[in-house]
């Protein structure tokens, strides 16, 4: 029978028991549940609600249960319903009637929130670590490729020449914001709901500040009703996960494209690819595709949680039991994805021969030529038009802008000549894009330096 069955005449329907139980997944939080209970009973003793002997007996019992769970001696079943009752009933079995005092001035409604906040806090820290690892790989690669030139695209059309280091540093910024979002989430969520009880606090003279401090929270939550019904922090974590997985997915997409034989800009290492069961020649970028696909599942976790919360009245509702599998899944998926992405990046090398072939296509230096003319007094809009006509002429001749001869230049605009055009080689153009945040190697070096300083500061 259940710990709550005093007013019941019959037990639960077997199917309902299965359906109602969360033990299958919430046992993942057994450590958090035990930590919360130990803090709680310490507080009960300090406030004179249980004696010191009772406290010590309960703490010893809880520690034994922790060991027994870890050694596999205790396994839970649907009869336990959830991890909170699973541990409480084992405690009573372990130490007898004293165990029945643990649940004084507490409810499962605040208990589950303590467990989940502790769990989420741990995942936030682990995720930040994982993302820091990824950022380190990015910085290394950016350094390695800081002056190697590639094609920059807009609309998947050749746009402007960029350094590969610059491209790496763009992703560095995205993952930096992901880390900052997690830190921000931590700041807001690290408050203790313990002692809020069912929804309205308690008549016992408890000390919620003490338990908050014991558990490493900044302090207790302000309002008991909010404490047992709020799941914003999970939604914030899931949003951060979804946004970050979007970054993972975008990057994976670039890997898939660039690894294709049409681009062949890079070679994804064999150890991150799979073959085809029928086509012997194939080396497929499955892992990059899987990383892209995993984002969908994390978005689903976010949408699931938003939908669970929508329209739930105050205060606790059993709907909230649905909060756990989504966050567990998102945290696992996100962590594994970032780890794999970092490994894949580390092993990826660029095929400069293939990239160089592309640098002479698509008039990558057209904007630079227009800027160059504008610097010599031709209003930019006019310069833009002149270069547009140069592009047309070059297209007809099948050559690059720098290959147009004097006659062709003059024909485009009387003010043009070779000397006036100056050095419009791709390398010179990239070198000159030194504006703050630009692609020039010197600027990428600055970005790497600032990035590294920031990364050191959050470690
Ligand atoms: N297993 C429940 C959950 O995950 C614990 C809280 C149950 N509270 C209740 N009043 N039924 O939300």
GROMACS .gro file of C-alpha atoms and ligand atoms in nm:
model
  471
    1UNK     CA    1   0.000   0.000   0.000
    2UNK     CA    2   0.109   0.358  -0.055
    3UNK     CA    3   0.238   0.605   0.202
    4UNK     CA    4  -0.071   0.820   0.137
    5UNK     CA    5  -0.349   0.560   0.154
    6UNK     CA    6  -0.516   0.646   0.488
    7UNK     CA    7  -0.842   0.765   0.336
    8UNK     CA    8  -0.864   0.499   0.066
    9UNK     CA    9  -1.081   0.191   0.066
   10UNK     CA   10  -0.923   0.020  -0.230
   11UNK     CA   11  -0.584   0.006  -0.387
   12UNK     CA   12  -0.496   0.142  -0.727
   13UNK     CA   13  -0.592  -0.028  -1.050
   14UNK     CA   14  -0.279  -0.205  -1.182
   15UNK     CA   15  -0.280  -0.016  -1.508
   16UNK     CA   16  -0.330   0.312  -1.328
   17UNK     CA   17  -0.040   0.231  -1.099
   18UNK     CA   18   0.190   0.197  -1.399
   19UNK     CA   19   0.051   0.508  -1.560
   20UNK     CA   20   0.080   0.717  -1.246
   21UNK     CA   21   0.431   0.613  -1.149
   22UNK     CA   22   0.732   0.830  -1.225
   23UNK     CA   23   0.983   0.601  -1.058
   24UNK     CA   24   1.091   0.462  -1.395
   25UNK     CA   25   1.257   0.792  -1.478
   26UNK     CA   26   1.278   1.004  -1.162
   27UNK     CA   27   1.511   0.758  -0.986
   28UNK     CA   28   1.783   0.939  -1.176
   29UNK     CA   29   1.744   1.206  -0.904
   30UNK     CA   30   1.804   0.977  -0.606
   31UNK     CA   31   2.117   1.166  -0.499
   32UNK     CA   32   1.942   1.501  -0.510
   33UNK     CA   33   1.647   1.356  -0.319
   34UNK     CA   34   1.873   1.224  -0.044
   35UNK     CA   35   2.075   1.548  -0.026
   36UNK     CA   36   1.750   1.744   0.008
   37UNK     CA   37   1.626   1.513   0.283
   38UNK     CA   38   1.950   1.538   0.479
   39UNK     CA   39   1.939   1.918   0.468
   40UNK     CA   40   1.574   1.907   0.568
   41UNK     CA   41   1.624   1.685   0.872
   42UNK     CA   42   1.922   1.891   0.988
   43UNK     CA   43   1.697   2.192   0.982
   44UNK     CA   44   1.418   2.006   1.164
   45UNK     CA   45   1.665   1.924   1.444
   46UNK     CA   46   1.804   2.274   1.465
   47UNK     CA   47   1.452   2.413   1.495
   48UNK     CA   48   1.364   2.162   1.768
   49UNK     CA   49   1.111   1.976   1.552
   50UNK     CA   50   1.299   1.643   1.577
   51UNK     CA   51   1.567   1.550   1.831
   52UNK     CA   52   1.937   1.528   1.753
   53UNK     CA   53   1.930   1.149   1.793
   54UNK     CA   54   1.641   1.124   1.549
   55UNK     CA   55   1.829   1.345   1.305
   56UNK     CA   56   2.141   1.132   1.324
   57UNK     CA   57   1.944   0.812   1.282
   58UNK     CA   58   1.765   0.949   0.977
   59UNK     CA   59   2.085   1.078   0.817
   60UNK     CA   60   2.262   0.746   0.873
   61UNK     CA   61   1.962   0.565   0.726
   62UNK     CA   62   1.958   0.789   0.420
   63UNK     CA   63   2.328   0.734   0.364
   64UNK     CA   64   2.280   0.359   0.385
   65UNK     CA   65   2.003   0.382   0.128
   66UNK     CA   66   2.228   0.582  -0.102
   67UNK     CA   67   2.492   0.309  -0.078
   68UNK     CA   68   2.236   0.037  -0.136
   69UNK     CA   69   2.102   0.211  -0.445
   70UNK     CA   70   2.454   0.246  -0.578
   71UNK     CA   71   2.546  -0.114  -0.510
   72UNK     CA   72   2.224  -0.232  -0.673
   73UNK     CA   73   2.091  -0.376  -0.350
   74UNK     CA   74   1.787  -0.152  -0.371
   75UNK     CA   75   1.589  -0.151  -0.692
   76UNK     CA   76   1.265   0.039  -0.729
   77UNK     CA   77   0.935  -0.079  -0.878
   78UNK     CA   78   0.606   0.087  -0.967
   79UNK     CA   79   0.494   0.008  -0.612
   80UNK     CA   80   0.727   0.288  -0.505
   81UNK     CA   81   0.539   0.533  -0.730
   82UNK     CA   82   0.817   0.792  -0.731
   83UNK     CA   83   1.170   0.842  -0.601
   84UNK     CA   84   1.049   1.048  -0.304
   85UNK     CA   85   0.825   0.773  -0.167
   86UNK     CA   86   1.066   0.505  -0.280
   87UNK     CA   87   1.337   0.648  -0.056
   88UNK     CA   88   1.105   0.740   0.230
   89UNK     CA   89   0.957   0.391   0.252
   90UNK     CA   90   1.305   0.233   0.238
   91UNK     CA   91   1.410   0.465   0.518
   92UNK     CA   92   1.121   0.348   0.733
   93UNK     CA   93   1.211  -0.014   0.658
   94UNK     CA   94   1.574   0.063   0.740
   95UNK     CA   95   1.542   0.255   1.068
   96UNK     CA   96   1.182   0.199   1.180
   97UNK     CA   97   0.935   0.457   1.311
   98UNK     CA   98   1.188   0.741   1.336
   99UNK     CA   99   1.188   0.740   0.958
  100UNK     CA  100   0.827   0.849   0.966
  101UNK     CA  101   0.931   1.188   1.101
  102UNK     CA  102   1.130   1.290   0.795
  103UNK     CA  103   0.831   1.415   0.601
  104UNK     CA  104   0.740   1.671   0.871
  105UNK     CA  105   0.700   2.026   0.731
  106UNK     CA  106   0.756   1.907   0.376
  107UNK     CA  107   0.549   1.779   0.086
  108UNK     CA  108   0.639   1.594  -0.229
  109UNK     CA  109   0.538   1.912  -0.409
  110UNK     CA  110   0.835   2.107  -0.276
  111UNK     CA  111   1.053   1.796  -0.256
  112UNK     CA  112   1.028   1.725  -0.628
  113UNK     CA  113   1.114   2.086  -0.698
  114UNK     CA  114   1.423   2.068  -0.477
  115UNK     CA  115   1.537   1.755  -0.659
  116UNK     CA  116   1.476   1.899  -0.999
  117UNK     CA  117   1.640   2.230  -0.924
  118UNK     CA  118   1.946   2.054  -0.786
  119UNK     CA  119   1.950   1.831  -1.091
  120UNK     CA  120   1.909   2.122  -1.333
  121UNK     CA  121   2.178   2.319  -1.155
  122UNK     CA  122   2.416   2.025  -1.192
  123UNK     CA  123   2.330   1.993  -1.560
  124UNK     CA  124   2.384   2.365  -1.615
  125UNK     CA  125   2.736   2.335  -1.473
  126UNK     CA  126   2.811   2.020  -1.672
  127UNK     CA  127   2.680   2.182  -1.989
  128UNK     CA  128   2.890   2.493  -1.937
  129UNK     CA  129   3.196   2.268  -1.900
  130UNK     CA  130   3.107   2.087  -2.220
  131UNK     CA  131   3.060   2.411  -2.412
  132UNK     CA  132   3.390   2.546  -2.276
  133UNK     CA  133   3.556   2.234  -2.419
  134UNK     CA  134   3.399   2.308  -2.757
  135UNK     CA  135   3.509   2.673  -2.743
  136UNK     CA  136   3.866   2.563  -2.677
  137UNK     CA  137   3.867   2.350  -2.989
  138UNK     CA  138   3.718   2.639  -3.187
  139UNK     CA  139   3.991   2.876  -3.066
  140UNK     CA  140   4.261   2.626  -3.164
  141UNK     CA  141   4.115   2.581  -3.509
  142UNK     CA  142   4.063   2.955  -3.555
  143UNK     CA  143   4.429   3.009  -3.471
  144UNK     CA  144   4.536   2.738  -3.715
  145UNK     CA  145   4.325   2.886  -3.996
  146UNK     CA  146   4.337   3.255  -3.907
  147UNK     CA  147   4.491   3.362  -4.239
  148UNK     CA  148   4.363   3.087  -4.468
  149UNK     CA  149   4.116   3.231  -4.716
  150UNK     CA  150   3.788   3.075  -4.817
  151UNK     CA  151   3.462   3.174  -4.978
  152UNK     CA  152   3.206   3.364  -4.774
  153UNK     CA  153   2.847   3.306  -4.880
  154UNK     CA  154   2.517   3.488  -4.862
  155UNK     CA  155   2.212   3.312  -5.009
  156UNK     CA  156   2.454   3.019  -5.071
  157UNK     CA  157   2.608   3.240  -5.342
  158UNK     CA  158   2.970   3.348  -5.348
  159UNK     CA  159   2.973   3.677  -5.158
  160UNK     CA  160   3.309   3.791  -5.018
  161UNK     CA  161   3.640   3.629  -4.937
  162UNK     CA  162   3.682   3.547  -4.567
  163UNK     CA  163   3.942   3.385  -4.350
  164UNK     CA  164   3.851   3.043  -4.218
  165UNK     CA  165   3.954   3.162  -3.871
  166UNK     CA  166   3.687   3.428  -3.902
  167UNK     CA  167   3.426   3.164  -3.979
  168UNK     CA  168   3.532   2.966  -3.674
  169UNK     CA  169   3.510   3.276  -3.457
  170UNK     CA  170   3.153   3.339  -3.574
  171UNK     CA  171   3.055   3.007  -3.417
  172UNK     CA  172   3.265   3.091  -3.112
  173UNK     CA  173   3.032   3.387  -3.051
  174UNK     CA  174   2.720   3.172  -3.082
  175UNK     CA  175   2.841   2.920  -2.829
  176UNK     CA  176   2.961   3.201  -2.605
  177UNK     CA  177   2.605   3.331  -2.590
  178UNK     CA  178   2.485   2.976  -2.517
  179UNK     CA  179   2.718   2.964  -2.217
  180UNK     CA  180   2.602   3.307  -2.104
  181UNK     CA  181   2.239   3.201  -2.135
  182UNK     CA  182   2.310   2.908  -1.904
  183UNK     CA  183   2.487   3.132  -1.655
  184UNK     CA  184   2.194   3.366  -1.664
  185UNK     CA  185   1.951   3.078  -1.610
  186UNK     CA  186   2.160   2.965  -1.311
  187UNK     CA  187   2.139   3.309  -1.153
  188UNK     CA  188   1.761   3.303  -1.164
  189UNK     CA  189   1.693   2.940  -1.079
  190UNK     CA  190   1.932   2.877  -0.792
  191UNK     CA  191   1.677   2.936  -0.514
  192UNK     CA  192   1.545   2.680  -0.271
  193UNK     CA  193   1.178   2.577  -0.277
  194UNK     CA  194   1.231   2.344   0.021
  195UNK     CA  195   0.986   2.410   0.303
  196UNK     CA  196   0.718   2.553   0.074
  197UNK     CA  197   0.532   2.229   0.154
  198UNK     CA  198   0.215   2.146  -0.037
  199UNK     CA  199   0.152   2.504  -0.148
  200UNK     CA  200   0.104   2.735   0.149
  201UNK     CA  201   0.396   2.689   0.386
  202UNK     CA  202   0.370   2.528   0.730
  203UNK     CA  203   0.276   2.591   1.090
  204UNK     CA  204   0.605   2.437   1.208
  205UNK     CA  205   0.876   2.687   1.308
  206UNK     CA  206   1.106   2.596   1.017
  207UNK     CA  207   1.412   2.777   0.885
  208UNK     CA  208   1.406   2.783   0.507
  209UNK     CA  209   1.716   3.000   0.494
  210UNK     CA  210   1.913   2.726   0.663
  211UNK     CA  211   1.815   2.454   0.415
  212UNK     CA  212   1.875   2.690   0.126
  213UNK     CA  213   2.226   2.753   0.247
  214UNK     CA  214   2.295   2.385   0.319
  215UNK     CA  215   2.203   2.297  -0.037
  216UNK     CA  216   2.409   2.575  -0.196
  217UNK     CA  217   2.115   2.786  -0.307
  218UNK     CA  218   2.139   3.167  -0.301
  219UNK     CA  219   1.840   3.171  -0.063
  220UNK     CA  220   1.481   3.046  -0.032
  221UNK     CA  221   1.214   3.120  -0.293
  222UNK     CA  222   0.977   3.399  -0.186
  223UNK     CA  223   0.633   3.250  -0.235
  224UNK     CA  224   0.531   2.893  -0.153
  225UNK     CA  225   0.254   2.869  -0.408
  226UNK     CA  226   0.485   2.985  -0.686
  227UNK     CA  227   0.759   2.752  -0.562
  228UNK     CA  228   0.560   2.434  -0.609
  229UNK     CA  229   0.409   2.529  -0.942
  230UNK     CA  230   0.688   2.712  -1.121
  231UNK     CA  231   0.870   2.529  -1.397
  232UNK     CA  232   1.010   2.839  -1.574
  233UNK     CA  233   1.365   2.737  -1.500
  234UNK     CA  234   1.313   2.412  -1.687
  235UNK     CA  235   1.171   2.603  -1.980
  236UNK     CA  236   1.467   2.840  -1.967
  237UNK     CA  237   1.709   2.548  -1.967
  238UNK     CA  238   1.521   2.386  -2.254
  239UNK     CA  239   1.520   2.715  -2.447
  240UNK     CA  240   1.894   2.747  -2.399
  241UNK     CA  241   1.927   2.386  -2.515
  242UNK     CA  242   1.706   2.442  -2.819
  243UNK     CA  243   1.892   2.759  -2.921
  244UNK     CA  244   2.228   2.593  -2.878
  245UNK     CA  245   2.117   2.285  -3.073
  246UNK     CA  246   2.008   2.523  -3.349
  247UNK     CA  247   2.370   2.643  -3.357
  248UNK     CA  248   2.494   2.284  -3.361
  249UNK     CA  249   2.254   2.208  -3.643
  250UNK     CA  250   2.352   2.508  -3.855
  251UNK     CA  251   2.716   2.420  -3.825
  252UNK     CA  252   2.650   2.056  -3.904
  253UNK     CA  253   2.467   2.166  -4.215
  254UNK     CA  254   2.776   2.356  -4.328
  255UNK     CA  255   2.986   2.049  -4.266
  256UNK     CA  256   2.754   1.835  -4.475
  257UNK     CA  257   2.767   2.084  -4.762
  258UNK     CA  258   3.134   2.149  -4.745
  259UNK     CA  259   3.213   1.782  -4.727
  260UNK     CA  260   3.013   1.712  -5.044
  261UNK     CA  261   3.208   1.634  -5.362
  262UNK     CA  262   3.053   1.948  -5.517
  263UNK     CA  263   3.222   2.170  -5.258
  264UNK     CA  264   3.497   1.946  -5.120
  265UNK     CA  265   3.612   2.234  -4.897
  266UNK     CA  266   3.682   1.997  -4.613
  267UNK     CA  267   3.720   1.636  -4.529
  268UNK     CA  268   3.522   1.502  -4.237
  269UNK     CA  269   3.747   1.244  -4.075
  270UNK     CA  270   3.666   0.880  -4.158
  271UNK     CA  271   3.599   0.816  -3.791
  272UNK     CA  272   3.295   1.046  -3.812
  273UNK     CA  273   3.146   0.899  -4.127
  274UNK     CA  274   2.974   0.578  -4.226
  275UNK     CA  275   2.957   0.377  -4.545
  276UNK     CA  276   2.666   0.257  -4.750
  277UNK     CA  277   2.541  -0.100  -4.732
  278UNK     CA  278   2.497  -0.105  -5.110
  279UNK     CA  279   2.711   0.168  -5.270
  280UNK     CA  280   3.074   0.076  -5.207
  281UNK     CA  281   3.213   0.420  -5.294
  282UNK     CA  282   3.015   0.607  -5.031
  283UNK     CA  283   3.148   0.794  -4.730
  284UNK     CA  284   2.848   0.960  -4.575
  285UNK     CA  285   2.857   1.245  -4.321
  286UNK     CA  286   2.607   1.065  -4.097
  287UNK     CA  287   2.732   1.211  -3.773
  288UNK     CA  288   2.698   1.570  -3.892
  289UNK     CA  289   2.350   1.482  -4.016
  290UNK     CA  290   2.261   1.320  -3.688
  291UNK     CA  291   2.376   1.629  -3.500
  292UNK     CA  292   2.150   1.834  -3.726
  293UNK     CA  293   1.864   1.591  -3.665
  294UNK     CA  294   1.906   1.587  -3.286
  295UNK     CA  295   1.808   1.953  -3.276
  296UNK     CA  296   1.454   1.853  -3.372
  297UNK     CA  297   1.421   1.633  -3.070
  298UNK     CA  298   1.541   1.904  -2.832
  299UNK     CA  299   1.297   2.155  -2.986
  300UNK     CA  300   1.032   1.891  -2.916
  301UNK     CA  301   1.135   1.877  -2.551
  302UNK     CA  302   1.094   2.255  -2.526
  303UNK     CA  303   0.758   2.258  -2.701
  304UNK     CA  304   0.644   1.966  -2.485
  305UNK     CA  305   0.719   2.151  -2.163
  306UNK     CA  306   0.566   2.479  -2.275
  307UNK     CA  307   0.252   2.288  -2.365
  308UNK     CA  308   0.242   2.094  -2.038
  309UNK     CA  309   0.255   2.421  -1.842
  310UNK     CA  310   0.003   2.610  -2.051
  311UNK     CA  311  -0.330   2.642  -1.875
  312UNK     CA  312  -0.234   2.468  -1.550
  313UNK     CA  313  -0.404   2.647  -1.261
  314UNK     CA  314  -0.236   2.718  -0.929
  315UNK     CA  315  -0.076   2.541  -0.756
  316UNK     CA  316   0.071   2.189  -0.803
  317UNK     CA  317  -0.088   1.967  -1.068
  318UNK     CA  318   0.017   1.618  -1.162
  319UNK     CA  319   0.076   1.741  -1.516
  320UNK     CA  320   0.410   1.862  -1.382
  321UNK     CA  321   0.535   1.508  -1.349
  322UNK     CA  322   0.577   1.532  -1.726
  323UNK     CA  323   0.857   1.785  -1.673
  324UNK     CA  324   1.132   1.532  -1.615
  325UNK     CA  325   1.175   1.316  -1.920
  326UNK     CA  326   1.201   1.622  -2.146
  327UNK     CA  327   1.474   1.787  -1.947
  328UNK     CA  328   1.662   1.459  -1.900
  329UNK     CA  329   1.643   1.391  -2.270
  330UNK     CA  330   1.740   1.745  -2.371
  331UNK     CA  331   2.033   1.755  -2.129
  332UNK     CA  332   2.165   1.416  -2.246
  333UNK     CA  333   2.118   1.496  -2.613
  334UNK     CA  334   2.270   1.843  -2.591
  335UNK     CA  335   2.571   1.727  -2.394
  336UNK     CA  336   2.646   1.436  -2.625
  337UNK     CA  337   2.599   1.655  -2.934
  338UNK     CA  338   2.838   1.924  -2.815
  339UNK     CA  339   3.097   1.663  -2.723
  340UNK     CA  340   3.075   1.493  -3.061
  341UNK     CA  341   3.081   1.823  -3.247
  342UNK     CA  342   3.398   1.927  -3.063
  343UNK     CA  343   3.566   1.598  -3.152
  344UNK     CA  344   3.459   1.618  -3.513
  345UNK     CA  345   3.588   1.975  -3.545
  346UNK     CA  346   3.917   1.884  -3.393
  347UNK     CA  347   3.971   1.620  -3.660
  348UNK     CA  348   3.854   1.827  -3.957
  349UNK     CA  349   4.104   1.969  -4.203
  350UNK     CA  350   4.030   2.203  -4.491
  351UNK     CA  351   4.119   2.127  -4.851
  352UNK     CA  352   4.290   2.449  -4.948
  353UNK     CA  353   4.349   2.327  -5.306
  354UNK     CA  354   3.974   2.293  -5.361
  355UNK     CA  355   3.895   2.617  -5.184
  356UNK     CA  356   4.153   2.806  -5.390
  357UNK     CA  357   3.986   2.688  -5.710
  358UNK     CA  358   3.665   2.851  -5.591
  359UNK     CA  359   3.827   3.178  -5.492
  360UNK     CA  360   3.857   3.276  -5.854
  361UNK     CA  361   3.486   3.226  -5.913
  362UNK     CA  362   3.192   3.449  -5.836
  363UNK     CA  363   3.371   3.786  -5.826
  364UNK     CA  364   3.439   3.768  -5.455
  365UNK     CA  365   3.632   4.096  -5.465
  366UNK     CA  366   3.354   4.302  -5.631
  367UNK     CA  367   3.259   4.485  -5.310
  368UNK     CA  368   3.624   4.557  -5.239
  369UNK     CA  369   3.667   4.713  -5.584
  370UNK     CA  370   3.361   4.932  -5.524
  371UNK     CA  371   3.493   5.038  -5.183
  372UNK     CA  372   3.831   5.109  -5.341
  373UNK     CA  373   3.675   5.337  -5.604
  374UNK     CA  374   3.463   5.510  -5.342
  375UNK     CA  375   3.776   5.586  -5.141
  376UNK     CA  376   3.904   5.769  -5.448
  377UNK     CA  377   3.609   6.005  -5.452
  378UNK     CA  378   3.349   5.821  -5.660
  379UNK     CA  379   3.029   5.814  -5.454
  380UNK     CA  380   2.966   5.457  -5.337
  381UNK     CA  381   2.634   5.415  -5.516
  382UNK     CA  382   2.804   5.513  -5.843
  383UNK     CA  383   3.104   5.290  -5.772
  384UNK     CA  384   2.862   5.002  -5.709
  385UNK     CA  385   2.709   5.060  -6.049
  386UNK     CA  386   3.050   5.078  -6.222
  387UNK     CA  387   3.163   4.752  -6.066
  388UNK     CA  388   2.831   4.595  -6.161
  389UNK     CA  389   2.912   4.679  -6.522
  390UNK     CA  390   3.267   4.547  -6.479
  391UNK     CA  391   3.118   4.219  -6.358
  392UNK     CA  392   2.895   4.205  -6.664
  393UNK     CA  393   3.195   4.268  -6.893
  394UNK     CA  394   3.406   4.006  -6.714
  395UNK     CA  395   3.124   3.756  -6.734
  396UNK     CA  396   3.102   3.805  -7.110
  397UNK     CA  397   3.479   3.766  -7.147
  398UNK     CA  398   3.490   3.477  -6.901
  399UNK     CA  399   3.756   3.640  -6.684
  400UNK     CA  400   3.806   3.788  -6.337
  401UNK     CA  401   3.773   4.159  -6.255
  402UNK     CA  402   4.150   4.196  -6.219
  403UNK     CA  403   4.196   4.042  -6.566
  404UNK     CA  404   3.995   4.309  -6.752
  405UNK     CA  405   4.232   4.500  -6.982
  406UNK     CA  406   4.262   4.880  -7.010
  407UNK     CA  407   4.024   4.897  -7.305
  408UNK     CA  408   3.755   4.700  -7.128
  409UNK     CA  409   3.795   4.914  -6.816
  410UNK     CA  410   3.768   5.238  -7.013
  411UNK     CA  411   3.462   5.107  -7.187
  412UNK     CA  412   3.297   5.046  -6.851
  413UNK     CA  413   3.376   5.391  -6.720
  414UNK     CA  414   3.606   5.659  -6.856
  415UNK     CA  415   3.753   5.717  -6.508
  416UNK     CA  416   3.884   5.361  -6.480
  417UNK     CA  417   4.233   5.233  -6.546
  418UNK     CA  418   4.455   4.957  -6.408
  419UNK     CA  419   4.643   5.191  -6.182
  420UNK     CA  420   4.332   5.333  -6.031
  421UNK     CA  421   4.208   4.984  -5.952
  422UNK     CA  422   4.523   4.905  -5.754
  423UNK     CA  423   4.572   4.570  -5.586
  424UNK     CA  424   4.240   4.392  -5.590
  425UNK     CA  425   4.375   4.043  -5.538
  426UNK     CA  426   4.171   3.830  -5.300
  427UNK     CA  427   4.454   3.826  -5.046
  428UNK     CA  428   4.485   4.207  -5.048
  429UNK     CA  429   4.108   4.244  -5.011
  430UNK     CA  430   4.095   4.015  -4.708
  431UNK     CA  431   4.396   4.184  -4.555
  432UNK     CA  432   4.225   4.521  -4.581
  433UNK     CA  433   3.899   4.421  -4.409
  434UNK     CA  434   4.031   4.530  -4.075
  435UNK     CA  435   3.723   4.706  -3.943
  436UNK     CA  436   3.629   4.604  -3.588
  437UNK     CA  437   3.481   4.253  -3.616
  438UNK     CA  438   3.601   4.216  -3.976
  439UNK     CA  439   3.763   3.920  -4.146
  440UNK     CA  440   4.126   4.039  -4.182
  441UNK     CA  441   4.378   3.806  -4.015
  442UNK     CA  442   4.486   4.086  -3.780
  443UNK     CA  443   4.124   4.133  -3.671
  444UNK     CA  444   4.071   3.758  -3.632
  445UNK     CA  445   4.377   3.755  -3.409
  446UNK     CA  446   4.217   4.021  -3.193
  447UNK     CA  447   3.891   3.824  -3.180
  448UNK     CA  448   4.078   3.511  -3.077
  449UNK     CA  449   4.260   3.705  -2.804
  450UNK     CA  450   3.940   3.855  -2.664
  451UNK     CA  451   3.765   3.520  -2.692
  452UNK     CA  452   4.042   3.346  -2.505
  453UNK     CA  453   4.040   3.607  -2.229
  454UNK     CA  454   3.666   3.566  -2.188
  455UNK     CA  455   3.691   3.188  -2.185
  456UNK     CA  456   3.957   3.199  -1.913
  457UNK     CA  457   3.731   3.427  -1.709
  458UNK     CA  458   3.443   3.178  -1.707
  459UNK     CA  459   3.643   2.865  -1.636
  460LIG     N1  460   0.611   1.226  -0.878
  460LIG     C1  461   0.555   1.356  -0.859
  460LIG     C2  462   0.607   1.451  -0.967
  460LIG     O1  463   0.694   1.414  -1.033
  460LIG     C3  464   0.594   1.408  -0.726
  460LIG     C4  465   0.499   1.509  -0.669
  460LIG     C5  466   0.372   1.443  -0.640
  460LIG     N2  467   0.281   1.528  -0.571
  460LIG     C6  468   0.151   1.503  -0.569
  460LIG     N3  469   0.077   1.585  -0.505
  460LIG     N4  470   0.097   1.401  -0.630
  460LIG     O2  471   0.558   1.560  -0.984
   0.00000   0.00000   0.00000
